[in-house]
Amino acid sequence: MNDNDLDVLGPIDYLVVEFPADRKPDGSALPLLIDLVDRNIIRVLDLIFVRKEPDGALSGIAIEDLGFEGGVDVTLFAEAATGLIDRTDLEEAAAVLEPGCSGAILVYENCWAAPFASALRREGAQLVASGRIPVQGILAALDALDASS
């Protein structure tokens, strides 16, 4: 990646998703992720599937070995490996996954925000705080508002 690429880079986010121990992922969310990539909303940088064993050990799972149903083309994701996820990241993911569960670790660029972020960087601005409000928190707050009305 050269300096020009960095000038137009959007914010980078990650997420860790846990799948229940009694069900394996079926791949039904992957077409939606592919749609986001196709529409240049995000760019998948890394996608790693893991399983946390009952003893706490973490093992990788090749996306091709998940046996997704519905003919999902996993080629895009099998090649998504920039190396941004290191051993420390895997250990942190293991800490939040329940034993016996599988999970996905996704690192992605927010392409939609790249022009805005680039303009801010040119102005000398920098991001000093960021966060996310979980959907459950929004729903709870709305329920509380409804109850008080």
Short mmCIF file of C-alpha atoms in Angstrom, two decimals:
data_model
loop_
_atom_site.label_atom_id
_atom_site.label_comp_id
_atom_site.label_asym_id
_atom_site.label_seq_id
_atom_site.Cartn_x
_atom_site.Cartn_y
_atom_site.Cartn_z
CA MET A 1 0.00 0.00 0.00
CA ASN A 2 1.49 3.35 -1.00
CA ASP A 3 0.89 6.85 0.40
CA ASN A 4 -1.81 7.59 -2.20
CA ASP A 5 -3.76 4.51 -1.04
CA LEU A 6 -3.52 5.73 2.55
CA ASP A 7 -4.86 9.14 1.51
CA VAL A 8 -8.15 7.57 0.40
CA LEU A 9 -8.43 4.85 3.04
CA GLY A 10 -11.70 4.71 4.94
CA PRO A 11 -12.03 3.89 8.62
CA ILE A 12 -11.17 0.30 9.52
CA ASP A 13 -13.45 -1.65 11.85
CA TYR A 14 -13.54 -5.17 13.19
CA LEU A 15 -16.14 -7.40 14.72
CA VAL A 16 -16.26 -10.79 16.35
CA VAL A 17 -19.43 -12.82 15.86
CA GLU A 18 -20.22 -15.89 17.94
CA PHE A 19 -22.29 -18.78 16.62
CA PRO A 20 -24.12 -21.06 19.08
CA ALA A 21 -22.36 -24.25 20.08
CA ASP A 22 -25.30 -26.39 18.96
CA ARG A 23 -25.45 -24.94 15.42
CA LYS A 24 -22.84 -24.43 12.76
CA PRO A 25 -22.96 -21.30 10.58
CA ASP A 26 -25.02 -21.87 7.43
CA GLY A 27 -23.57 -19.01 5.38
CA SER A 28 -26.89 -17.18 5.00
CA ALA A 29 -25.27 -13.85 5.97
CA LEU A 30 -22.45 -14.13 3.42
CA PRO A 31 -24.51 -13.01 0.38
CA LEU A 32 -25.37 -9.85 2.33
CA LEU A 33 -21.69 -9.26 3.05
CA ILE A 34 -20.90 -9.85 -0.64
CA ASP A 35 -23.56 -7.27 -1.54
CA LEU A 36 -21.87 -4.68 0.70
CA VAL A 37 -18.55 -5.40 -1.03
CA ASP A 38 -20.10 -5.30 -4.52
CA ARG A 39 -21.69 -1.92 -3.77
CA ASN A 40 -18.32 -0.60 -2.52
CA ILE A 41 -19.73 0.11 0.94
CA ILE A 42 -17.06 -2.00 2.63
CA ARG A 43 -13.91 -3.86 1.68
CA VAL A 44 -13.19 -7.09 3.54
CA LEU A 45 -9.59 -7.08 4.67
CA ASP A 46 -9.58 -10.20 6.84
CA LEU A 47 -12.15 -12.86 7.63
CA ILE A 48 -11.16 -15.70 9.91
CA PHE A 49 -13.40 -18.46 11.23
CA VAL A 50 -12.43 -20.05 14.54
CA ARG A 51 -13.72 -22.55 17.06
CA LYS A 52 -13.20 -22.31 20.80
CA GLU A 53 -12.81 -25.79 22.15
CA PRO A 54 -14.38 -26.79 25.49
CA ASP A 55 -10.91 -26.57 27.09
CA GLY A 56 -10.55 -22.95 25.86
CA ALA A 57 -8.11 -23.64 23.02
CA LEU A 58 -8.78 -21.74 19.80
CA SER A 59 -8.46 -23.42 16.41
CA GLY A 60 -8.85 -21.98 12.94
CA ILE A 61 -11.45 -23.23 10.49
CA ALA A 62 -10.90 -22.89 6.74
CA ILE A 63 -13.94 -21.20 5.21
CA GLU A 64 -14.07 -23.94 2.57
CA ASP A 65 -14.46 -26.52 5.37
CA LEU A 66 -17.60 -24.92 6.82
CA GLY A 67 -19.82 -26.53 4.17
CA PHE A 68 -22.09 -23.55 3.67
CA GLU A 69 -25.41 -24.38 2.04
CA GLY A 70 -26.96 -22.68 -0.97
CA GLY A 71 -23.90 -22.57 -3.20
CA VAL A 72 -22.32 -19.54 -1.50
CA ASP A 73 -19.14 -18.57 -3.36
CA VAL A 74 -16.57 -18.24 -0.59
CA THR A 75 -13.68 -17.38 -2.93
CA LEU A 76 -13.81 -13.69 -2.04
CA PHE A 77 -13.53 -14.49 1.65
CA ALA A 78 -10.99 -17.29 1.33
CA GLU A 79 -8.63 -14.72 -0.17
CA ALA A 80 -9.35 -12.03 2.47
CA ALA A 81 -6.18 -12.23 4.51
CA THR A 82 -4.09 -9.08 4.82
CA GLY A 83 -2.37 -10.28 7.96
CA LEU A 84 -3.84 -7.53 10.14
CA ILE A 85 -5.17 -10.15 12.57
CA ASP A 86 -2.30 -11.41 14.68
CA ARG A 87 -1.97 -13.90 17.53
CA THR A 88 -2.91 -11.26 20.14
CA ASP A 89 -6.12 -10.49 18.23
CA LEU A 90 -6.96 -14.20 18.14
CA GLU A 91 -6.38 -14.48 21.89
CA GLU A 92 -8.69 -11.50 22.50
CA ALA A 93 -11.34 -13.10 20.29
CA ALA A 94 -10.94 -16.35 22.21
CA ALA A 95 -11.55 -14.48 25.45
CA VAL A 96 -14.99 -13.28 24.32
CA LEU A 97 -16.16 -16.54 22.74
CA GLU A 98 -17.88 -19.15 24.88
CA PRO A 99 -16.27 -22.62 25.01
CA GLY A 100 -17.71 -24.92 22.35
CA CYS A 101 -18.79 -22.04 20.10
CA SER A 102 -17.45 -21.05 16.72
CA GLY A 103 -16.90 -17.50 15.63
CA ALA A 104 -15.95 -15.20 12.80
CA ILE A 105 -13.47 -12.34 13.04
CA LEU A 106 -14.02 -9.71 10.35
CA VAL A 107 -11.79 -6.71 9.64
CA TYR A 108 -13.19 -4.34 7.04
CA GLU A 109 -12.69 -0.89 5.56
CA ASN A 110 -15.66 1.46 5.50
CA CYS A 111 -15.27 2.53 1.85
CA TRP A 112 -18.39 4.71 2.04
CA ALA A 113 -16.61 6.96 4.55
CA ALA A 114 -13.28 7.20 2.72
CA PRO A 115 -13.94 10.56 0.97
CA PHE A 116 -15.17 12.12 4.21
CA ALA A 117 -12.24 10.71 6.21
CA SER A 118 -9.75 11.86 3.54
CA ALA A 119 -11.16 15.39 3.60
CA LEU A 120 -10.87 15.50 7.38
CA ARG A 121 -7.26 14.25 7.26
CA ARG A 122 -6.39 16.94 4.70
CA GLU A 123 -7.77 19.50 7.17
CA GLY A 124 -5.50 18.09 9.87
CA ALA A 125 -8.37 16.55 11.83
CA GLN A 126 -8.00 13.25 13.63
CA LEU A 127 -10.43 10.81 15.18
CA VAL A 128 -10.25 11.09 18.97
CA ALA A 129 -13.19 8.89 19.98
CA SER A 130 -15.40 6.30 18.39
CA GLY A 131 -17.99 3.84 19.56
CA ARG A 132 -20.96 1.77 18.70
CA ILE A 133 -24.34 1.49 20.36
CA PRO A 134 -25.56 -2.12 20.37
CA VAL A 135 -29.00 -2.65 18.86
CA GLN A 136 -30.13 -4.22 22.14
CA GLY A 137 -29.26 -0.95 23.91
CA ILE A 138 -31.31 1.11 21.45
CA LEU A 139 -34.30 -1.26 21.78
CA ALA A 140 -34.08 -1.14 25.59
CA ALA A 141 -33.95 2.67 25.55
CA LEU A 142 -36.96 2.85 23.21
CA ASP A 143 -38.88 0.38 25.38
CA ALA A 144 -38.09 2.51 28.45
CA LEU A 145 -39.36 5.62 26.64
CA ASP A 146 -42.56 3.83 25.65
CA ALA A 147 -43.09 2.61 29.21
CA SER A 148 -42.70 6.13 30.62
CA SER A 149 -45.15 7.66 28.13
#
